[in-house]
Each structure stands twice: as C-alpha cells, then as structure tokens.
Amino acid sequence: MRRDKWTLKHIISTGQFLDKSLLNVIFKEAHKLEVKETVGNFSVPLKNKILASVFYEPSTRTRFSFEAAMLKLGGGVISTENASHFSSAIKGESLADTIRIIGGYADIIVLRHPQEGSALIASQVSPVPIINAGDGAGEHPTQALLDLYTVQRELGKIDGLTIGLVGDLLYGRTIHSLIGLLSLYKNVTICLISPPSLRLPIAYRRRLKQAGISFKETTALQGVISNLDVLYITRVQKERFASQAHYEKLKDYYTIKPAALKNLKKHAIIMHPLPRVSEISQDIDDDPRAAYFRQAKNGLYIRMALLKMLL
Ligand code: NCD
C-alpha cells in the first residue's frame, strides 16, 4: 500500500477527501484484502495494536465490522457498546477527558456519539487517530467509503451515474457523508428524494452546487425511478425527532415493494446502509439488484483497509 498517499491522521468527515485518487487507493487495498481472505492468505500487520471502539449509540454493522477488521489484521480490541452508561460519562466525565484517557491505552479509537461535532472535538484532544463512526446527524464517513466501494464494484464505475438518495436526507448522516464523496466524481447526477420536512440541509446542497454536481429535489420516487442507476434508501432516523408524532407521520413515507421496482433499470442497484425498518420489503431481498447485504459485507474490507492505512 502506498502510505505516502495518506496524509490524514483522523477520519472525521468526507470533506477531508480532496480527490478520488485516495479513494482508489483505499478501494484497491480493500479488494486486495478480500481476495487474500478468500484464499486464506492473511498477514497480521496490526499485531500488538489495539483498537478501542467507543459507542454511545447502538450499532451492529459498524462496531462489529471494525472489531472484526482489527482482529483479522492481528490486532486486539477493547470496547464499550453503551458508553453513555458503561463509561465514566455516567459520572459526568467529559468526552474530551474520556478520549484522552482511552488514547493512552489504545492505538486507534472508533467513536460513535449522538452529538454532531463530537468526533472533531475528540480528534482535537486525542493522542491517537479517531475514526468518526457517526456523530449524531452529522457524518458517517466510513459508511460513505463502503457505499461508494459497493457502487464501484457492482457497476464498475461511479462517474456518469444517476444516483437517487431517498428518505431521511435531513438527519441521515450516511447521506451527508456520501454527498461529500460524490462531489469528487464527474458527471454524476443526484436525485434527492425526501418528504418536504426531511430535505437535505442547505450546507450539503451548497456543497453539491460548489462541486458543480447537478441535482434535483423531489418527493415522488416513482417520477424518477426509471432514471436511476443507484437507488439508495435510508431509514427515517427516529432517534433524532423531537416529536414522536412527527416521526410516526413520516416513518412509512417510502416503502419499496416489488411492484415499485417495475420501472427500475435492470442493471441498477438498490442500496441501504441498514438497519432497515419498513423502507424495503423483504420480498425484494432475492432481487439481484438488491445490493444491501453485499454492501454491508464490503464494510469489513473497507474498514480493514482504513485501519491498515491509519496505523
Ligand atoms: C447508519 C447510521 O448509524 O447512521 N447505520 C450504519 O452505520 N450502517 C444508518 C442508520 O442507522 O439508519
């Protein structure tokens, strides 16, 4: 792996990725690791390194895939999956203090926290690399990396594609991070499909404009579905709503059933960061276009590549 290409110490936001050559390095390494695993030919480059996974919010894929990635590379893992209760946060310790301390025990910290901006704060005090595994409704950059890697693997390219981002674009941090990476590609067209009250925040729309990415906003998935190469749907982020009634009104706004896919191109793919609630009916899981389980698996290799690079 070309370490000289890697100048980032922490991964906090996809805004840190300034050109796609770095993404290609990561994607190549992820693919190499997958091939090595398939033939059972692993070296253990992270022997004696320790990853701390510090999660103040629930997680299945992100935490397990990071921990599995570290173990497969020969490293060790220390972890708290409910840090707001099982760390000294409950005694009133600040995040900054907690990170300083854990940074003395571990070589890298994967942090998920409900507050937007928390990963940045952690990176300012941490003696070791911080990976943002989700900061509230802010960003989730490693998810965006595995999402794009999935598009590249499934469709062979990213330039020139039409990508539909569907659902909770307001609070969906995977969407926010994905916008940052898509801005690096050529001739990408984005359809932002959401209920009116869950539109993509203006800062991210501005970022698309500045990058010269063409996008349109709509509420009607059926009106645009036939144009899409990628249909990326997200869960309405229940935990971010101030009003339960508002959430209840919106939670089933988009539910994709087999009939809804009649007009989706044959070669298109359906993606979801998961967990799904009611957005995608299980009847779709056997459709070859349903890429979401393959997408989740790709997370393991992308995270292995990232750990190798950062350490
Ligand atoms: C996402 C998250 O936590 O933002 N999950 C994940 O990491 N795959 C998406 C979600 O929770 O809806």
Tab-separated table of C-alpha atoms and ligand atoms in Angstrom:
chain	number	residue	atom	x	y	z
A	1	MET	CA	0.000	0.000	0.000
A	2	ARG	CA	1.289	3.489	-0.851
A	3	ARG	CA	1.434	5.117	2.602
A	4	ASP	CA	2.779	8.358	1.139
A	5	LYS	CA	-0.645	8.966	-0.357
A	6	TRP	CA	-2.198	9.011	3.082
A	7	THR	CA	-1.938	12.310	4.823
A	8	LEU	CA	-4.941	12.134	7.144
A	9	LYS	CA	-4.436	11.302	10.776
A	10	HIS	CA	-8.136	11.107	11.684
A	11	ILE	CA	-11.247	10.336	9.653
A	12	ILE	CA	-13.892	12.800	10.749
A	13	SER	CA	-15.646	13.974	7.579
A	14	THR	CA	-15.645	13.070	3.892
A	15	GLY	CA	-14.787	16.740	3.295
A	16	GLN	CA	-11.219	15.637	4.117
A	17	PHE	CA	-11.043	13.644	0.891
A	18	LEU	CA	-9.977	16.152	-1.699
A	19	ASP	CA	-9.600	13.932	-4.723
A	20	LYS	CA	-10.596	10.495	-5.785
A	21	SER	CA	-7.082	9.090	-6.138
A	22	LEU	CA	-7.024	8.453	-2.393
A	23	LEU	CA	-10.380	6.689	-2.649
A	24	ASN	CA	-8.975	4.474	-5.373
A	25	VAL	CA	-6.036	3.539	-3.127
A	26	ILE	CA	-8.463	2.554	-0.356
A	27	PHE	CA	-10.725	0.617	-2.737
A	28	LYS	CA	-7.775	-1.295	-4.209
A	29	GLU	CA	-6.498	-2.212	-0.763
A	30	ALA	CA	-9.981	-3.342	0.352
A	31	HIS	CA	-10.255	-5.546	-2.703
A	32	LYS	CA	-6.786	-6.992	-2.125
A	33	LEU	CA	-7.720	-7.834	1.469
A	34	GLU	CA	-10.904	-9.542	0.329
A	35	VAL	CA	-9.003	-11.672	-2.166
A	36	LYS	CA	-6.407	-12.547	0.481
A	37	GLU	CA	-9.137	-13.589	2.878
A	38	THR	CA	-10.775	-15.750	0.235
A	39	VAL	CA	-7.562	-17.680	-0.338
A	40	GLY	CA	-6.840	-17.761	3.410
A	41	ASN	CA	-3.608	-15.845	2.984
A	42	PHE	CA	-3.544	-13.226	5.688
A	43	SER	CA	-0.593	-11.497	7.204
A	44	VAL	CA	-1.167	-9.839	10.572
A	45	PRO	CA	0.205	-6.323	10.100
A	46	LEU	CA	-1.542	-4.924	13.180
A	47	LYS	CA	-0.210	-7.427	15.693
A	48	ASN	CA	0.181	-5.716	19.105
A	49	LYS	CA	-2.047	-2.801	18.061
A	50	ILE	CA	-5.254	-2.115	19.976
A	51	LEU	CA	-8.490	-0.656	18.675
A	52	ALA	CA	-10.900	0.941	21.144
A	53	SER	CA	-14.494	1.025	19.964
A	54	VAL	CA	-16.337	3.618	21.986
A	55	PHE	CA	-20.033	3.664	21.120
A	56	TYR	CA	-22.508	5.980	22.822
A	57	GLU	CA	-25.227	4.937	20.336
A	58	PRO	CA	-26.381	1.498	19.186
A	59	SER	CA	-24.613	-0.211	16.309
A	60	THR	CA	-24.445	-3.619	14.689
A	61	ARG	CA	-22.573	-3.338	11.395
A	62	THR	CA	-20.189	-0.522	12.184
A	63	ARG	CA	-18.934	-1.779	15.527
A	64	PHE	CA	-18.767	-5.466	14.629
A	65	SER	CA	-17.128	-4.831	11.264
A	66	PHE	CA	-14.485	-2.553	12.779
A	67	GLU	CA	-13.783	-5.052	15.539
A	68	ALA	CA	-13.704	-7.994	13.126
A	69	ALA	CA	-11.441	-5.988	10.807
A	70	MET	CA	-8.973	-5.358	13.642
A	71	LEU	CA	-8.994	-8.980	14.788
A	72	LYS	CA	-8.468	-10.252	11.238
A	73	LEU	CA	-5.436	-7.985	10.904
A	74	GLY	CA	-3.944	-9.470	14.055
A	75	GLY	CA	-4.767	-6.628	16.454
A	76	GLY	CA	-6.765	-6.577	19.661
A	77	VAL	CA	-9.988	-4.817	20.616
A	78	ILE	CA	-11.246	-3.085	23.750
A	79	SER	CA	-14.786	-1.843	23.559
A	80	THR	CA	-17.812	-0.337	25.177
A	81	GLU	CA	-21.013	-0.606	23.230
A	82	ASN	CA	-23.070	1.501	25.597
A	83	ALA	CA	-20.599	4.158	26.585
A	84	SER	CA	-23.143	6.595	27.960
A	85	HIS	CA	-23.928	4.030	30.705
A	86	PHE	CA	-20.822	1.893	30.956
A	87	SER	CA	-18.109	4.523	30.756
A	88	SER	CA	-17.424	7.344	33.191
A	89	ALA	CA	-19.775	9.527	31.138
A	90	ILE	CA	-22.443	8.479	33.623
A	91	LYS	CA	-20.326	10.013	36.396
A	92	GLY	CA	-20.125	13.243	34.449
A	93	GLU	CA	-16.789	12.854	32.709
A	94	SER	CA	-16.448	14.927	29.528
A	95	LEU	CA	-15.953	13.271	26.169
A	96	ALA	CA	-12.609	15.057	25.827
A	97	ASP	CA	-11.311	13.553	29.079
A	98	THR	CA	-12.585	10.090	28.190
A	99	ILE	CA	-10.842	10.226	24.811
A	100	ARG	CA	-7.563	11.459	26.318
A	101	ILE	CA	-7.594	8.515	28.701
A	102	ILE	CA	-8.563	5.849	26.161
A	103	GLY	CA	-5.941	7.275	23.801
A	104	GLY	CA	-3.352	6.275	26.398
A	105	TYR	CA	-4.452	2.620	26.220
A	106	ALA	CA	-5.339	2.135	22.556
A	107	ASP	CA	-3.644	2.869	19.222
A	108	ILE	CA	-6.816	3.987	17.448
A	109	ILE	CA	-10.328	4.952	18.564
A	110	VAL	CA	-13.562	4.361	16.686
A	111	LEU	CA	-16.154	6.718	18.150
A	112	ARG	CA	-19.933	6.917	17.757
A	113	HIS	CA	-21.638	9.680	19.690
A	114	PRO	CA	-25.069	11.366	19.489
A	115	GLN	CA	-23.706	14.894	19.299
A	116	GLU	CA	-22.830	16.442	15.958
A	117	GLY	CA	-19.235	17.668	16.051
A	118	SER	CA	-18.189	15.225	18.797
A	119	ALA	CA	-15.692	13.366	16.596
A	120	LEU	CA	-13.979	16.624	15.708
A	121	ILE	CA	-13.709	17.546	19.393
A	122	ALA	CA	-12.289	14.093	20.132
A	123	SER	CA	-9.707	14.456	17.364
A	124	GLN	CA	-8.504	17.734	18.854
A	125	VAL	CA	-7.510	16.093	22.140
A	126	SER	CA	-6.738	12.521	21.113
A	127	PRO	CA	-3.139	11.295	21.049
A	128	VAL	CA	-4.175	8.560	18.584
A	129	PRO	CA	-6.271	8.521	15.369
A	130	ILE	CA	-10.016	8.987	15.750
A	131	ILE	CA	-12.452	7.443	13.292
A	132	ASN	CA	-15.883	9.017	13.270
A	133	ALA	CA	-18.381	6.153	13.289
A	134	GLY	CA	-21.318	8.579	13.353
A	135	ASP	CA	-21.668	11.908	15.163
A	136	GLY	CA	-25.376	12.478	15.656
A	137	ALA	CA	-26.994	13.760	12.488
A	138	GLY	CA	-23.584	14.888	11.229
A	139	GLU	CA	-21.483	12.403	9.297
A	140	HIS	CA	-20.526	8.756	8.999
A	141	PRO	CA	-17.554	8.852	6.628
A	142	THR	CA	-16.513	5.188	6.669
A	143	GLN	CA	-20.059	4.206	5.672
A	144	ALA	CA	-19.795	6.525	2.670
A	145	LEU	CA	-16.486	4.914	1.699
A	146	LEU	CA	-18.003	1.444	1.769
A	147	ASP	CA	-21.070	2.725	-0.073
A	148	LEU	CA	-19.001	4.084	-2.947
A	149	TYR	CA	-16.810	0.995	-2.973
A	150	THR	CA	-20.013	-1.003	-3.387
A	151	VAL	CA	-21.153	1.152	-6.314
A	152	GLN	CA	-17.739	0.777	-7.961
A	153	ARG	CA	-17.770	-2.987	-7.500
A	154	GLU	CA	-21.363	-3.519	-8.572
A	155	LEU	CA	-21.479	-1.142	-11.545
A	156	GLY	CA	-17.803	-0.869	-12.479
A	157	LYS	CA	-17.778	2.927	-12.270
A	158	ILE	CA	-19.088	5.978	-10.421
A	159	ASP	CA	-18.554	8.763	-12.971
A	160	GLY	CA	-21.629	9.449	-15.059
A	161	LEU	CA	-24.139	7.636	-12.832
A	162	THR	CA	-27.553	8.864	-11.749
A	163	ILE	CA	-27.962	8.288	-8.033
A	164	GLY	CA	-31.219	8.584	-6.102
A	165	LEU	CA	-30.883	9.345	-2.393
A	166	VAL	CA	-34.200	8.508	-0.775
A	167	GLY	CA	-35.727	9.041	2.664
A	168	ASP	CA	-34.445	10.990	5.625
A	169	LEU	CA	-31.959	13.344	3.993
A	170	LEU	CA	-32.170	15.784	6.891
A	171	TYR	CA	-30.879	13.554	9.675
A	172	GLY	CA	-29.290	10.724	7.675
A	173	ARG	CA	-25.575	11.036	8.371
A	174	THR	CA	-24.654	8.393	5.792
A	175	ILE	CA	-26.241	10.631	3.160
A	176	HIS	CA	-24.315	13.666	4.354
A	177	SER	CA	-21.021	11.819	4.085
A	178	LEU	CA	-21.924	10.306	0.730
A	179	ILE	CA	-22.639	13.769	-0.697
A	180	GLY	CA	-19.053	14.751	0.151
A	181	LEU	CA	-17.588	11.818	-1.771
A	182	LEU	CA	-19.937	12.019	-4.756
A	183	SER	CA	-18.826	15.625	-5.198
A	184	LEU	CA	-15.442	14.267	-6.329
A	185	TYR	CA	-16.822	12.409	-9.367
A	186	LYS	CA	-17.545	13.539	-12.901
A	187	ASN	CA	-20.965	13.901	-14.481
A	188	VAL	CA	-22.791	12.420	-11.524
A	189	THR	CA	-26.477	13.352	-11.311
A	190	ILE	CA	-28.163	13.207	-7.929
A	191	CYS	CA	-31.890	12.947	-7.270
A	192	LEU	CA	-32.737	13.991	-3.728
A	193	ILE	CA	-35.999	12.258	-2.885
A	194	SER	CA	-37.496	13.048	0.514
A	195	PRO	CA	-40.580	14.242	2.344
A	196	PRO	CA	-40.612	18.074	2.326
A	197	SER	CA	-39.724	18.260	6.025
A	198	LEU	CA	-36.724	15.913	5.634
A	199	ARG	CA	-34.898	17.735	2.818
A	200	LEU	CA	-31.118	17.671	2.588
A	201	PRO	CA	-29.746	20.525	4.768
A	202	ILE	CA	-28.692	23.616	2.871
A	203	ALA	CA	-24.986	23.229	3.709
A	204	TYR	CA	-24.869	19.950	1.787
A	205	ARG	CA	-26.892	21.355	-1.131
A	206	ARG	CA	-24.361	24.169	-1.277
A	207	ARG	CA	-21.535	21.688	-1.346
A	208	LEU	CA	-23.096	19.984	-4.366
A	209	LYS	CA	-23.526	23.321	-6.122
A	210	GLN	CA	-19.931	24.307	-5.434
A	211	ALA	CA	-18.723	20.990	-6.825
A	212	GLY	CA	-20.798	21.548	-9.971
A	213	ILE	CA	-22.873	18.401	-9.357
A	214	SER	CA	-26.271	18.519	-10.960
A	215	PHE	CA	-29.102	17.613	-8.621
A	216	LYS	CA	-32.840	17.885	-8.333
A	217	GLU	CA	-35.183	17.561	-5.403
A	218	THR	CA	-38.494	15.768	-5.433
A	219	THR	CA	-40.854	13.922	-3.114
A	220	ALA	CA	-42.020	11.416	-5.738
A	221	LEU	CA	-39.793	8.372	-6.129
A	222	GLN	CA	-41.898	6.920	-8.936
A	223	GLY	CA	-41.384	10.036	-11.042
A	224	VAL	CA	-37.612	9.488	-11.224
A	225	ILE	CA	-37.047	5.794	-10.527
A	226	SER	CA	-36.590	4.858	-14.192
A	227	ASN	CA	-33.588	7.229	-14.476
A	228	LEU	CA	-31.639	5.760	-11.558
A	229	ASP	CA	-28.534	3.601	-11.654
A	230	VAL	CA	-28.398	3.542	-7.864
A	231	LEU	CA	-31.399	3.699	-5.569
A	232	TYR	CA	-30.000	4.456	-2.102
A	233	ILE	CA	-32.716	4.462	0.526
A	234	THR	CA	-32.395	5.285	4.215
A	235	ARG	CA	-34.335	4.785	7.423
A	236	VAL	CA	-36.214	7.717	8.923
A	237	GLN	CA	-33.934	8.496	11.898
A	238	LYS	CA	-36.409	8.059	14.750
A	239	GLU	CA	-33.879	8.985	17.451
A	240	ARG	CA	-33.351	12.480	16.034
A	241	PHE	CA	-37.013	13.580	16.128
A	242	ALA	CA	-38.186	15.955	18.810
A	243	SER	CA	-41.774	14.805	18.284
A	244	GLN	CA	-42.801	11.143	18.180
A	245	ALA	CA	-45.978	12.154	16.292
A	246	HIS	CA	-43.905	13.764	13.545
A	247	TYR	CA	-41.819	10.603	13.242
A	248	GLU	CA	-44.928	8.403	13.091
A	249	LYS	CA	-46.259	10.525	10.243
A	250	LEU	CA	-43.102	10.107	8.197
A	251	LYS	CA	-41.771	6.673	9.031
A	252	ASP	CA	-43.547	4.857	6.205
A	253	TYR	CA	-43.291	7.649	3.635
A	254	TYR	CA	-41.292	5.389	1.306
A	255	THR	CA	-41.737	1.629	1.401
A	256	ILE	CA	-40.358	-0.218	-1.571
A	257	LYS	CA	-42.276	-3.321	-2.599
A	258	PRO	CA	-41.613	-5.479	-5.705
A	259	ALA	CA	-44.204	-3.638	-7.819
A	260	ALA	CA	-42.423	-0.336	-7.209
A	261	LEU	CA	-39.330	-1.702	-8.952
A	262	LYS	CA	-41.075	-2.357	-12.260
A	263	ASN	CA	-39.523	0.775	-13.733
A	264	LEU	CA	-36.079	0.443	-12.159
A	265	LYS	CA	-33.369	-0.368	-14.739
A	266	LYS	CA	-32.240	-3.992	-14.974
A	267	HIS	CA	-28.642	-3.131	-14.169
A	268	ALA	CA	-29.483	-0.688	-11.334
A	269	ILE	CA	-28.687	-1.495	-7.706
A	270	ILE	CA	-30.671	-0.942	-4.524
A	271	MET	CA	-28.597	0.132	-1.522
A	272	HIS	CA	-29.360	0.798	2.135
A	273	PRO	CA	-26.875	1.451	4.964
A	274	LEU	CA	-29.129	-0.703	7.200
A	275	PRO	CA	-30.810	-1.223	9.587
A	276	ARG	CA	-33.991	-1.186	7.552
A	277	VAL	CA	-37.321	-0.762	9.242
A	278	SER	CA	-40.104	-0.630	6.665
A	279	GLU	CA	-38.340	1.050	3.718
A	280	ILE	CA	-37.594	-2.144	1.804
A	281	SER	CA	-39.900	-5.120	1.819
A	282	GLN	CA	-38.181	-8.472	2.425
A	283	ASP	CA	-39.717	-9.690	-0.854
A	284	ILE	CA	-37.010	-7.686	-2.587
A	285	ASP	CA	-34.057	-9.389	-0.923
A	286	ASP	CA	-33.741	-12.040	-3.662
A	287	ASP	CA	-33.860	-9.498	-6.491
A	288	PRO	CA	-30.324	-9.465	-7.940
A	289	ARG	CA	-30.435	-5.659	-7.822
A	290	ALA	CA	-30.723	-5.739	-4.007
A	291	ALA	CA	-27.122	-4.943	-3.036
A	292	TYR	CA	-27.573	-4.040	0.636
A	293	PHE	CA	-26.250	-7.250	2.169
A	294	ARG	CA	-23.250	-7.233	-0.161
A	295	GLN	CA	-22.806	-3.563	0.778
A	296	ALA	CA	-22.686	-4.430	4.499
A	297	LYS	CA	-20.097	-7.164	3.851
A	298	ASN	CA	-17.927	-4.710	1.908
A	299	GLY	CA	-17.720	-2.655	5.100
A	300	LEU	CA	-15.419	-5.243	6.611
A	301	TYR	CA	-12.802	-4.886	3.865
A	302	ILE	CA	-13.017	-1.102	3.660
A	303	ARG	CA	-12.516	-0.897	7.423
A	304	MET	CA	-9.580	-3.305	7.278
A	305	ALA	CA	-8.011	-1.098	4.609
A	306	LEU	CA	-8.598	2.030	6.711
A	307	LEU	CA	-7.123	0.527	9.882
A	308	LYS	CA	-4.071	-0.613	7.945
A	309	MET	CA	-3.584	2.825	6.459
A	310	LEU	CA	-4.110	4.815	9.645
A	311	LEU	CA	-1.879	2.578	11.722
B	1	NCD	C1	-26.414	4.031	9.834
B	1	NCD	C2	-26.062	5.003	10.944
B	1	NCD	O1	-25.776	4.593	12.062
B	1	NCD	O2	-26.033	6.181	10.624
B	1	NCD	N1	-26.180	2.690	10.184
B	1	NCD	C3	-24.976	2.142	9.870
B	1	NCD	O3	-23.960	2.508	10.415
B	1	NCD	N2	-24.944	1.215	8.895
B	1	NCD	C4	-27.762	4.237	9.299
B	1	NCD	C5	-28.938	4.210	10.230
B	1	NCD	O4	-28.804	3.958	11.422
B	1	NCD	O5	-30.033	4.437	9.737
